[in-house]
mmCIF file of C-alpha atoms in Angstrom:
data_model
loop_
_atom_site.group_PDB
_atom_site.id
_atom_site.type_symbol
_atom_site.label_atom_id
_atom_site.label_comp_id
_atom_site.label_asym_id
_atom_site.label_seq_id
_atom_site.Cartn_x
_atom_site.Cartn_y
_atom_site.Cartn_z
ATOM 1 C CA UNK A 8 80.352 69.077 102.302
ATOM 2 C CA UNK A 9 80.540 72.380 100.177
ATOM 3 C CA UNK A 10 79.232 75.422 101.766
ATOM 4 C CA UNK A 11 79.091 78.754 99.944
ATOM 5 C CA UNK A 12 78.350 81.882 102.037
ATOM 6 C CA UNK A 13 78.384 85.698 102.213
ATOM 7 C CA UNK A 14 81.081 87.127 104.251
ATOM 8 C CA UNK A 15 79.858 90.351 106.263
ATOM 9 C CA UNK A 16 82.412 93.200 106.569
ATOM 10 C CA UNK A 17 84.131 91.924 109.832
ATOM 11 C CA UNK A 18 85.164 93.982 112.699
ATOM 12 C CA UNK A 19 88.998 92.667 112.335
ATOM 13 C CA UNK A 20 91.071 91.724 109.370
ATOM 14 C CA UNK A 21 91.921 88.431 111.265
ATOM 15 C CA UNK A 22 88.332 87.397 110.994
ATOM 16 C CA UNK A 23 88.825 83.709 109.672
ATOM 17 C CA UNK A 24 86.595 84.035 106.506
ATOM 18 C CA UNK A 25 87.794 87.550 105.641
ATOM 19 C CA UNK A 26 91.532 86.161 105.972
ATOM 20 C CA UNK A 27 90.853 83.076 103.986
ATOM 21 C CA UNK A 28 89.037 85.084 101.412
ATOM 22 C CA UNK A 29 92.051 87.489 101.194
ATOM 23 C CA UNK A 30 94.530 84.717 101.026
ATOM 24 C CA UNK A 31 92.795 83.093 98.332
ATOM 25 C CA UNK A 32 92.757 86.489 96.509
ATOM 26 C CA UNK A 33 96.683 86.524 96.818
ATOM 27 C CA UNK A 34 96.738 82.902 95.293
ATOM 28 C CA UNK A 35 94.710 83.693 92.420
ATOM 29 C CA UNK A 36 96.854 86.874 91.663
ATOM 30 C CA UNK A 37 100.136 84.773 92.012
ATOM 31 C CA UNK A 38 98.692 82.499 89.863
ATOM 32 C CA UNK A 39 98.091 85.228 86.987
ATOM 33 C CA UNK A 40 101.477 87.078 87.486
ATOM 34 C CA UNK A 41 103.881 84.345 89.232
ATOM 35 C CA UNK A 42 104.746 86.959 92.114
ATOM 36 C CA UNK A 43 104.086 89.135 95.032
ATOM 37 C CA UNK A 44 103.491 92.338 93.164
ATOM 38 C CA UNK A 45 99.631 91.719 93.450
ATOM 39 C CA UNK A 46 99.638 90.479 97.138
ATOM 40 C CA UNK A 47 96.730 91.541 98.993
ATOM 41 C CA UNK A 48 96.941 92.679 102.470
ATOM 42 C CA UNK A 49 93.815 92.111 104.641
ATOM 43 C CA UNK A 50 93.991 95.063 106.808
ATOM 44 C CA UNK A 51 94.260 97.461 103.957
ATOM 45 C CA UNK A 52 91.386 95.990 102.193
ATOM 46 C CA UNK A 53 89.343 96.225 105.194
ATOM 47 C CA UNK A 54 90.045 99.919 105.832
ATOM 48 C CA UNK A 55 89.381 100.529 102.170
ATOM 49 C CA UNK A 56 85.938 98.570 102.177
ATOM 50 C CA UNK A 57 84.771 100.450 105.446
ATOM 51 C CA UNK A 58 85.301 103.681 103.657
ATOM 52 C CA UNK A 59 83.803 103.017 100.454
ATOM 53 C CA UNK A 60 80.559 104.716 99.758
ATOM 54 C CA UNK A 61 80.238 104.704 96.161
ATOM 55 C CA UNK A 62 80.944 100.924 95.463
ATOM 56 C CA UNK A 63 78.614 98.370 96.833
ATOM 57 C CA UNK A 64 81.088 95.284 97.498
ATOM 58 C CA UNK A 65 80.227 91.785 98.488
ATOM 59 C CA UNK A 66 82.481 88.900 99.357
ATOM 60 C CA UNK A 67 81.497 85.180 99.100
ATOM 61 C CA UNK A 68 83.501 82.222 100.386
ATOM 62 C CA UNK A 69 83.161 78.624 99.397
ATOM 63 C CA UNK A 70 84.422 75.910 102.146
ATOM 64 C CA UNK A 71 84.889 72.124 101.473
ATOM 65 C CA UNK A 72 84.328 71.195 105.313
ATOM 66 C CA UNK A 73 86.562 73.695 107.021
ATOM 67 C CA UNK A 74 89.132 74.319 103.700
ATOM 68 C CA UNK A 75 88.448 77.268 101.839
ATOM 69 C CA UNK A 76 88.037 76.260 98.274
ATOM 70 C CA UNK A 77 87.046 79.373 96.142
ATOM 71 C CA UNK A 78 85.768 82.783 96.396
ATOM 72 C CA UNK A 79 83.382 85.387 94.630
ATOM 73 C CA UNK A 80 83.543 89.045 94.680
ATOM 74 C CA UNK A 81 80.704 91.429 93.201
ATOM 75 C CA UNK A 82 81.004 95.254 92.831
ATOM 76 C CA UNK A 83 78.228 97.559 91.838
ATOM 77 C CA UNK A 84 78.620 101.452 91.416
ATOM 78 C CA UNK A 85 75.573 102.730 93.179
ATOM 79 C CA UNK A 86 76.098 106.281 91.633
ATOM 80 C CA UNK A 87 76.251 105.639 87.929
ATOM 81 C CA UNK A 88 74.646 102.235 87.252
ATOM 82 C CA UNK A 89 73.881 100.086 90.173
ATOM 83 C CA UNK A 90 71.761 97.656 87.540
ATOM 84 C CA UNK A 91 75.268 96.743 86.408
ATOM 85 C CA UNK A 92 77.636 94.199 88.386
ATOM 86 C CA UNK A 93 81.068 93.402 87.917
ATOM 87 C CA UNK A 94 81.621 89.816 88.881
ATOM 88 C CA UNK A 95 84.914 87.987 89.816
ATOM 89 C CA UNK A 96 85.325 84.443 91.217
ATOM 90 C CA UNK A 97 88.022 81.992 91.742
ATOM 91 C CA UNK A 98 88.388 78.361 92.455
ATOM 92 C CA UNK A 99 91.586 76.582 93.800
ATOM 93 C CA UNK A 100 93.413 73.948 91.862
ATOM 94 C CA UNK A 101 92.481 71.258 93.975
ATOM 95 C CA UNK A 102 88.670 71.943 93.494
ATOM 96 C CA UNK A 103 88.339 72.747 89.809
ATOM 97 C CA UNK A 104 86.562 70.461 87.975
ATOM 98 C CA UNK A 105 84.020 69.851 90.664
ATOM 99 C CA UNK A 106 81.402 72.282 89.551
ATOM 100 C CA UNK A 107 82.315 74.687 92.388
ATOM 101 C CA UNK A 108 82.861 77.409 89.744
ATOM 102 C CA UNK A 109 79.273 77.156 88.329
ATOM 103 C CA UNK A 110 77.952 76.837 91.837
ATOM 104 C CA UNK A 111 79.652 80.252 93.036
ATOM 105 C CA UNK A 112 78.137 81.622 89.716
ATOM 106 C CA UNK A 113 74.785 80.494 90.544
ATOM 107 C CA UNK A 114 74.923 81.906 94.075
ATOM 108 C CA UNK A 115 76.230 85.315 93.147
ATOM 109 C CA UNK A 116 73.504 85.407 90.240
ATOM 110 C CA UNK A 117 70.644 84.608 92.586
ATOM 111 C CA UNK A 118 71.880 87.437 94.993
ATOM 112 C CA UNK A 119 72.261 90.105 92.384
ATOM 113 C CA UNK A 120 69.165 89.417 90.413
ATOM 114 C CA UNK A 121 67.140 89.580 93.614
ATOM 115 C CA UNK A 122 68.613 93.321 94.221
ATOM 116 C CA UNK A 123 67.544 94.398 90.575
ATOM 117 C CA UNK A 124 70.728 93.654 88.942
ATOM 118 C CA UNK A 125 70.073 93.302 84.997
ATOM 119 C CA UNK A 126 73.613 93.255 83.539
ATOM 120 C CA UNK A 127 76.657 91.373 84.361
ATOM 121 C CA UNK A 128 80.359 92.029 83.350
ATOM 122 C CA UNK A 129 83.289 89.914 84.108
ATOM 123 C CA UNK A 130 87.114 90.662 83.401
ATOM 124 C CA UNK A 131 89.504 87.557 82.882
ATOM 125 C CA UNK A 132 93.292 88.046 82.520
ATOM 126 C CA UNK A 133 95.235 85.358 80.602
ATOM 127 C CA UNK A 134 98.373 84.837 78.668
ATOM 128 C CA UNK A 135 98.703 85.880 75.366
ATOM 129 C CA UNK A 136 98.152 83.050 72.941
ATOM 130 C CA UNK A 137 98.739 82.418 69.109
ATOM 131 C CA UNK A 138 95.077 81.445 68.433
ATOM 132 C CA UNK A 139 92.816 83.707 70.722
ATOM 133 C CA UNK A 140 89.235 84.173 71.161
ATOM 134 C CA UNK A 141 88.784 87.415 69.663
ATOM 135 C CA UNK A 142 85.678 89.801 70.284
ATOM 136 C CA UNK A 143 83.660 90.962 66.943
ATOM 137 C CA UNK A 144 86.055 94.011 66.300
ATOM 138 C CA UNK A 145 88.673 91.519 65.667
ATOM 139 C CA UNK A 146 91.206 93.436 67.863
ATOM 140 C CA UNK A 147 93.032 91.258 70.574
ATOM 141 C CA UNK A 148 91.889 88.345 72.187
ATOM 142 C CA UNK A 149 92.182 86.063 74.938
ATOM 143 C CA UNK A 150 93.267 82.317 75.499
ATOM 144 C CA UNK A 151 90.091 80.156 74.738
ATOM 145 C CA UNK A 152 91.393 77.431 77.079
ATOM 146 C CA UNK A 153 91.461 79.353 80.252
ATOM 147 C CA UNK A 154 88.991 78.024 82.849
ATOM 148 C CA UNK A 155 87.407 81.438 83.333
ATOM 149 C CA UNK A 156 86.754 81.961 79.666
ATOM 150 C CA UNK A 157 85.308 78.532 79.343
ATOM 151 C CA UNK A 158 82.882 79.378 82.434
ATOM 152 C CA UNK A 159 82.052 82.752 80.904
ATOM 153 C CA UNK A 160 81.117 81.395 77.555
ATOM 154 C CA UNK A 161 79.436 78.111 78.965
ATOM 155 C CA UNK A 162 77.101 80.718 81.093
ATOM 156 C CA UNK A 163 76.064 82.910 78.195
ATOM 157 C CA UNK A 164 78.409 85.702 78.513
ATOM 158 C CA UNK A 165 80.168 87.236 75.434
ATOM 159 C CA UNK A 166 83.613 88.646 74.942
ATOM 160 C CA UNK A 167 82.980 92.370 74.245
ATOM 161 C CA UNK A 168 86.406 93.707 74.142
ATOM 162 C CA UNK A 169 90.181 92.584 74.527
ATOM 163 C CA UNK A 170 92.540 94.710 76.458
ATOM 164 C CA UNK A 171 96.374 94.504 76.264
ATOM 165 C CA UNK A 172 98.151 94.505 79.641
ATOM 166 C CA UNK A 173 101.554 96.034 79.234
ATOM 167 C CA UNK A 174 104.920 96.534 81.382
ATOM 168 C CA UNK A 175 107.341 99.127 81.906
ATOM 169 C CA UNK A 176 110.443 98.535 83.603
ATOM 170 C CA UNK A 177 111.933 101.518 85.233
ATOM 171 C CA UNK A 178 115.449 99.626 84.835
ATOM 172 C CA UNK A 179 114.888 99.049 81.168
ATOM 173 C CA UNK A 180 113.430 102.102 79.537
ATOM 174 C CA UNK A 181 113.435 102.258 75.589
ATOM 175 C CA UNK A 182 114.074 105.926 75.814
ATOM 176 C CA UNK A 183 114.957 108.413 78.687
ATOM 177 C CA UNK A 184 111.443 109.905 79.502
ATOM 178 C CA UNK A 185 113.184 113.179 79.873
ATOM 179 C CA UNK A 186 114.289 113.018 76.474
ATOM 180 C CA UNK A 187 110.453 112.105 75.387
ATOM 181 C CA UNK A 188 109.304 114.707 77.536
ATOM 182 C CA UNK A 189 111.258 117.450 75.957
ATOM 183 C CA UNK A 190 110.501 116.356 72.411
ATOM 184 C CA UNK A 191 106.730 116.317 73.338
ATOM 185 C CA UNK A 192 106.870 119.625 74.905
ATOM 186 C CA UNK A 193 108.640 121.084 71.711
ATOM 187 C CA UNK A 194 105.884 119.649 69.510
ATOM 188 C CA UNK A 195 103.136 120.725 72.016
ATOM 189 C CA UNK A 196 104.344 124.196 72.089
ATOM 190 C CA UNK A 197 104.069 127.179 74.378
ATOM 191 C CA UNK A 198 100.356 126.992 74.811
ATOM 192 C CA UNK A 199 100.697 123.765 76.935
ATOM 193 C CA UNK A 200 102.077 123.706 80.334
ATOM 194 C CA UNK A 201 102.687 120.023 82.357
ATOM 195 C CA UNK A 202 102.204 120.063 85.908
ATOM 196 C CA UNK A 203 102.865 117.138 88.252
ATOM 197 C CA UNK A 204 100.787 116.502 91.244
ATOM 198 C CA UNK A 205 101.511 114.122 94.262
ATOM 199 C CA UNK A 206 98.381 113.094 96.527
ATOM 200 C CA UNK A 207 95.348 115.379 96.595
ATOM 201 C CA UNK A 208 94.645 117.732 93.536
ATOM 202 C CA UNK A 209 94.905 121.160 94.448
ATOM 203 C CA UNK A 210 91.726 123.208 94.710
ATOM 204 C CA UNK A 211 91.948 125.046 91.556
ATOM 205 C CA UNK A 212 92.411 121.982 89.548
ATOM 206 C CA UNK A 213 89.296 120.153 90.901
ATOM 207 C CA UNK A 214 86.795 120.928 88.211
ATOM 208 C CA UNK A 215 89.181 120.655 85.411
ATOM 209 C CA UNK A 216 90.082 117.147 86.636
ATOM 210 C CA UNK A 217 86.333 116.325 87.175
ATOM 211 C CA UNK A 218 85.818 117.232 83.388
ATOM 212 C CA UNK A 219 88.910 114.870 82.546
ATOM 213 C CA UNK A 220 87.394 111.894 84.606
ATOM 214 C CA UNK A 221 83.828 112.534 82.976
ATOM 215 C CA UNK A 222 85.441 112.071 79.375
ATOM 216 C CA UNK A 223 87.475 109.238 80.653
ATOM 217 C CA UNK A 224 84.473 107.201 81.069
ATOM 218 C CA UNK A 225 83.228 107.461 77.567
ATOM 219 C CA UNK A 226 86.234 108.544 75.198
ATOM 220 C CA UNK A 227 88.282 105.238 75.347
ATOM 221 C CA UNK A 228 87.333 102.719 72.979
ATOM 222 C CA UNK A 229 85.134 99.985 74.797
ATOM 223 C CA UNK A 230 84.140 97.758 71.962
ATOM 224 C CA UNK A 231 80.807 96.251 72.523
ATOM 225 C CA UNK A 232 80.646 96.696 76.500
ATOM 226 C CA UNK A 233 77.969 98.746 77.809
ATOM 227 C CA UNK A 234 79.001 102.482 78.158
ATOM 228 C CA UNK A 235 78.376 103.970 81.684
ATOM 229 C CA UNK A 236 78.379 107.877 81.717
ATOM 230 C CA UNK A 237 79.891 109.114 85.055
ATOM 231 C CA UNK A 238 79.227 112.570 86.498
ATOM 232 C CA UNK A 239 82.006 114.075 88.373
ATOM 233 C CA UNK A 240 82.377 117.130 90.332
ATOM 234 C CA UNK A 241 84.724 118.532 92.951
ATOM 235 C CA UNK A 242 82.785 116.825 95.851
ATOM 236 C CA UNK A 243 83.141 113.399 94.174
ATOM 237 C CA UNK A 244 86.722 113.729 93.436
ATOM 238 C CA UNK A 245 87.597 114.479 96.823
ATOM 239 C CA UNK A 246 85.241 111.627 97.983
ATOM 240 C CA UNK A 247 86.992 109.361 95.781
ATOM 241 C CA UNK A 248 90.751 110.576 96.827
ATOM 242 C CA UNK A 249 89.857 110.138 100.634
ATOM 243 C CA UNK A 250 89.122 106.304 100.118
ATOM 244 C CA UNK A 251 92.133 105.775 97.577
ATOM 245 C CA UNK A 252 94.444 107.532 99.846
ATOM 246 C CA UNK A 253 94.088 105.324 102.535
ATOM 247 C CA UNK A 254 95.799 102.669 100.757
ATOM 248 C CA UNK A 255 97.581 104.088 97.968
ATOM 249 C CA UNK A 256 100.017 106.856 96.853
ATOM 250 C CA UNK A 257 98.468 108.778 93.937
ATOM 251 C CA UNK A 258 100.761 110.435 91.250
ATOM 252 C CA UNK A 259 99.047 112.711 88.680
ATOM 253 C CA UNK A 260 100.466 114.589 85.758
ATOM 254 C CA UNK A 261 98.053 117.105 83.787
ATOM 255 C CA UNK A 262 98.398 119.365 81.064
ATOM 256 C CA UNK A 263 96.936 122.754 81.108
ATOM 257 C CA UNK A 264 96.203 124.818 78.118
ATOM 258 C CA UNK A 265 97.483 128.279 78.925
ATOM 259 C CA UNK A 266 95.398 130.490 76.745
ATOM 260 C CA UNK A 267 92.009 129.010 78.582
ATOM 261 C CA UNK A 268 93.540 127.710 81.857
ATOM 262 C CA UNK A 269 91.662 124.196 81.053
ATOM 263 C CA UNK A 270 93.188 121.095 81.880
ATOM 264 C CA UNK A 271 93.551 119.037 78.748
ATOM 265 C CA UNK A 272 95.363 115.731 79.585
ATOM 266 C CA UNK A 273 95.828 113.633 82.528
ATOM 267 C CA UNK A 274 98.153 110.464 83.348
ATOM 268 C CA UNK A 275 97.338 108.944 86.769
ATOM 269 C CA UNK A 276 99.181 106.257 88.461
ATOM 270 C CA UNK A 277 98.747 104.543 92.068
ATOM 271 C CA UNK A 278 101.314 102.751 94.352
ATOM 272 C CA UNK A 279 99.867 100.340 97.055
ATOM 273 C CA UNK A 280 101.414 101.632 100.519
ATOM 274 C CA UNK A 281 100.999 97.982 102.007
ATOM 275 C CA UNK A 282 103.038 96.027 99.410
ATOM 276 C CA UNK A 283 106.687 97.236 98.863
ATOM 277 C CA UNK A 284 106.936 94.975 95.899
ATOM 278 C CA UNK A 285 103.689 96.291 94.288
ATOM 279 C CA UNK A 286 103.573 97.043 90.620
ATOM 280 C CA UNK A 287 103.017 100.517 90.020
ATOM 281 C CA UNK A 288 99.136 100.967 88.939
ATOM 282 C CA UNK A 289 98.767 103.211 85.733
ATOM 283 C CA UNK A 290 95.020 104.402 86.223
ATOM 284 C CA UNK A 291 93.691 106.877 83.781
ATOM 285 C CA UNK A 292 95.378 108.388 80.877
ATOM 286 C CA UNK A 293 93.336 110.703 78.608
ATOM 287 C CA UNK A 294 93.664 113.890 76.180
ATOM 288 C CA UNK A 295 90.610 116.056 75.315
ATOM 289 C CA UNK A 296 89.260 115.506 72.025
ATOM 290 C CA UNK A 297 89.980 119.241 70.841
ATOM 291 C CA UNK A 298 93.561 119.033 71.952
ATOM 292 C CA UNK A 299 94.701 115.877 70.321
ATOM 293 C CA UNK A 300 97.632 115.780 67.731
ATOM 294 C CA UNK A 301 100.093 117.962 69.946
ATOM 295 C CA UNK A 302 101.956 114.932 71.458
ATOM 296 C CA UNK A 303 99.999 115.777 74.827
ATOM 297 C CA UNK A 304 99.653 112.039 75.455
ATOM 298 C CA UNK A 305 103.391 111.452 75.259
ATOM 299 C CA UNK A 306 103.858 114.789 77.464
ATOM 300 C CA UNK A 307 101.725 113.842 80.098
ATOM 301 C CA UNK A 308 102.795 110.172 80.166
ATOM 302 C CA UNK A 309 106.467 110.920 80.292
ATOM 303 C CA UNK A 310 105.961 113.582 83.085
ATOM 304 C CA UNK A 311 104.339 111.311 85.360
ATOM 305 C CA UNK A 312 107.095 108.428 84.655
ATOM 306 C CA UNK A 313 109.592 110.649 85.693
ATOM 307 C CA UNK A 314 107.433 111.893 88.547
ATOM 308 C CA UNK A 315 106.994 108.255 89.907
ATOM 309 C CA UNK A 316 110.494 107.115 88.970
ATOM 310 C CA UNK A 317 112.012 110.122 91.151
ATOM 311 C CA UNK A 318 109.467 109.722 94.146
ATOM 312 C CA UNK A 319 109.140 105.769 94.177
ATOM 313 C CA UNK A 320 112.962 104.655 93.774
ATOM 314 C CA UNK A 321 111.960 101.125 94.775
ATOM 315 C CA UNK A 322 109.364 100.635 92.347
ATOM 316 C CA UNK A 323 110.174 98.238 89.519
ATOM 317 C CA UNK A 324 107.813 98.278 87.200
ATOM 318 C CA UNK A 325 104.267 99.780 85.982
ATOM 319 C CA UNK A 326 101.188 97.775 84.711
ATOM 320 C CA UNK A 327 98.992 99.261 82.052
ATOM 321 C CA UNK A 328 95.657 98.292 80.260
ATOM 322 C CA UNK A 329 94.576 99.475 76.936
ATOM 323 C CA UNK A 330 92.063 98.589 74.734
ATOM 324 C CA UNK A 331 93.624 96.525 71.418
ATOM 325 C CA UNK A 332 91.738 99.038 69.310
ATOM 326 C CA UNK A 333 93.187 102.045 70.885
ATOM 327 C CA UNK A 334 96.375 102.126 68.773
ATOM 328 C CA UNK A 335 97.215 105.696 69.517
ATOM 329 C CA UNK A 336 97.698 104.926 73.332
ATOM 330 C CA UNK A 337 99.158 101.812 72.573
ATOM 331 C CA UNK A 338 102.017 103.499 70.421
ATOM 332 C CA UNK A 339 102.689 106.006 72.855
ATOM 333 C CA UNK A 340 103.326 103.254 75.611
ATOM 334 C CA UNK A 341 105.317 101.346 73.071
ATOM 335 C CA UNK A 342 107.718 104.237 72.096
ATOM 336 C CA UNK A 343 108.235 104.559 75.913
ATOM 337 C CA UNK A 344 109.165 100.946 76.295
ATOM 338 C CA UNK A 345 106.050 99.194 77.584
ATOM 339 C CA UNK A 346 105.690 95.870 76.508
ATOM 340 C CA UNK A 347 102.727 93.340 76.288
ATOM 341 C CA UNK A 348 102.732 90.820 79.094
ATOM 342 C CA UNK A 349 98.945 89.442 79.422
ATOM 343 C CA UNK A 350 95.737 89.790 77.444
ATOM 344 C CA UNK A 351 92.444 90.759 79.395
ATOM 345 C CA UNK A 352 88.690 90.122 78.053
ATOM 346 C CA UNK A 353 85.732 92.008 79.018
ATOM 347 C CA UNK A 354 82.678 89.657 78.939
ATOM 348 C CA UNK A 355 79.241 90.811 79.296
ATOM 349 C CA UNK A 356 75.585 89.286 79.462
ATOM 350 C CA UNK A 357 72.159 90.813 80.269
ATOM 351 C CA UNK A 358 70.123 88.332 82.710
ATOM 352 C CA UNK A 359 68.027 87.465 79.892
ATOM 353 C CA UNK A 360 71.288 86.328 78.008
ATOM 354 C CA UNK A 361 72.862 84.708 80.502
ATOM 355 C CA UNK A 362 71.445 81.275 80.604
ATOM 356 C CA UNK A 363 73.056 78.229 80.561
ATOM 357 C CA UNK A 364 70.753 75.165 79.342
ATOM 358 C CA UNK A 365 67.823 76.572 81.840
ATOM 359 C CA UNK A 366 70.299 76.649 84.952
ATOM 360 C CA UNK A 367 71.094 79.892 86.839
ATOM 361 C CA UNK A 368 74.619 81.404 85.840
ATOM 362 C CA UNK A 369 76.590 84.392 85.957
#
């Protein structure tokens, strides 16, 4: 008999339901990338979940008798847009085709709608295919045969944006990042200074970093996805750092405009403390609009590549995500040696749109 239930945050990471949820998360990740680079650490995830104050996350597990057969996770940013829920679910290969995916979706939807959620967003990673399902923009696309894509479409969600997942191998750069840095600095000129930071941002940079984070929420292309504005200040930066630094090492490079003292560009990368084989995770990269056209994207990206390479000698590769319509950033990545490895689709639907022949859906 199949039983789907919510997992409360446990006291110990060894809690059987929590441990099974995390084991299946690792199984899901290995199915995507084929290796241990995204393996989940139950203890690290529990530490992070306990510390998190901004995001409300809920975990669901499906058991077929005693066998863990699938899971779901929902996340809502309670500061900026609590009515939007990000939903992820997974069904083990042995239980696919049984209706469990829909049952998990139904369970999650019922819980979220009762809490006032009105908008759902789902991100699905697929292989790159020759005949993809494309968003209305025409840029990029995902594998239409992927089970998650089929489930999302059957439940009324629409593909609103496609992203490219790219990989950078430290052992095989297309160019020496030091040469790329020097060339970009030559174009940028004496008005711009690049600074690298490990760990917390210095106090004097908090306000400038907060501005960059606010712009990061709205500046990159987002297709037809709902744009969520975010308000940042020094306190919010410190709160976010406190949570992330529990499980990650954080590396940032910023560009300072010397005539004004403003921070005008950012590249941020994270390294998982618990998994020595983990990919370096490229987070935000942005150049403020008034300072574009000076090669600052290359400048800040190359500087951070060098920092991470030198301080993480065991790191093998970086993964980064970019909207397919963001050609400028993709060109910067390609020039450094990033190459496409996966596609990722952002699907979205309102509660009113998310219907499947009258049944409850995600």
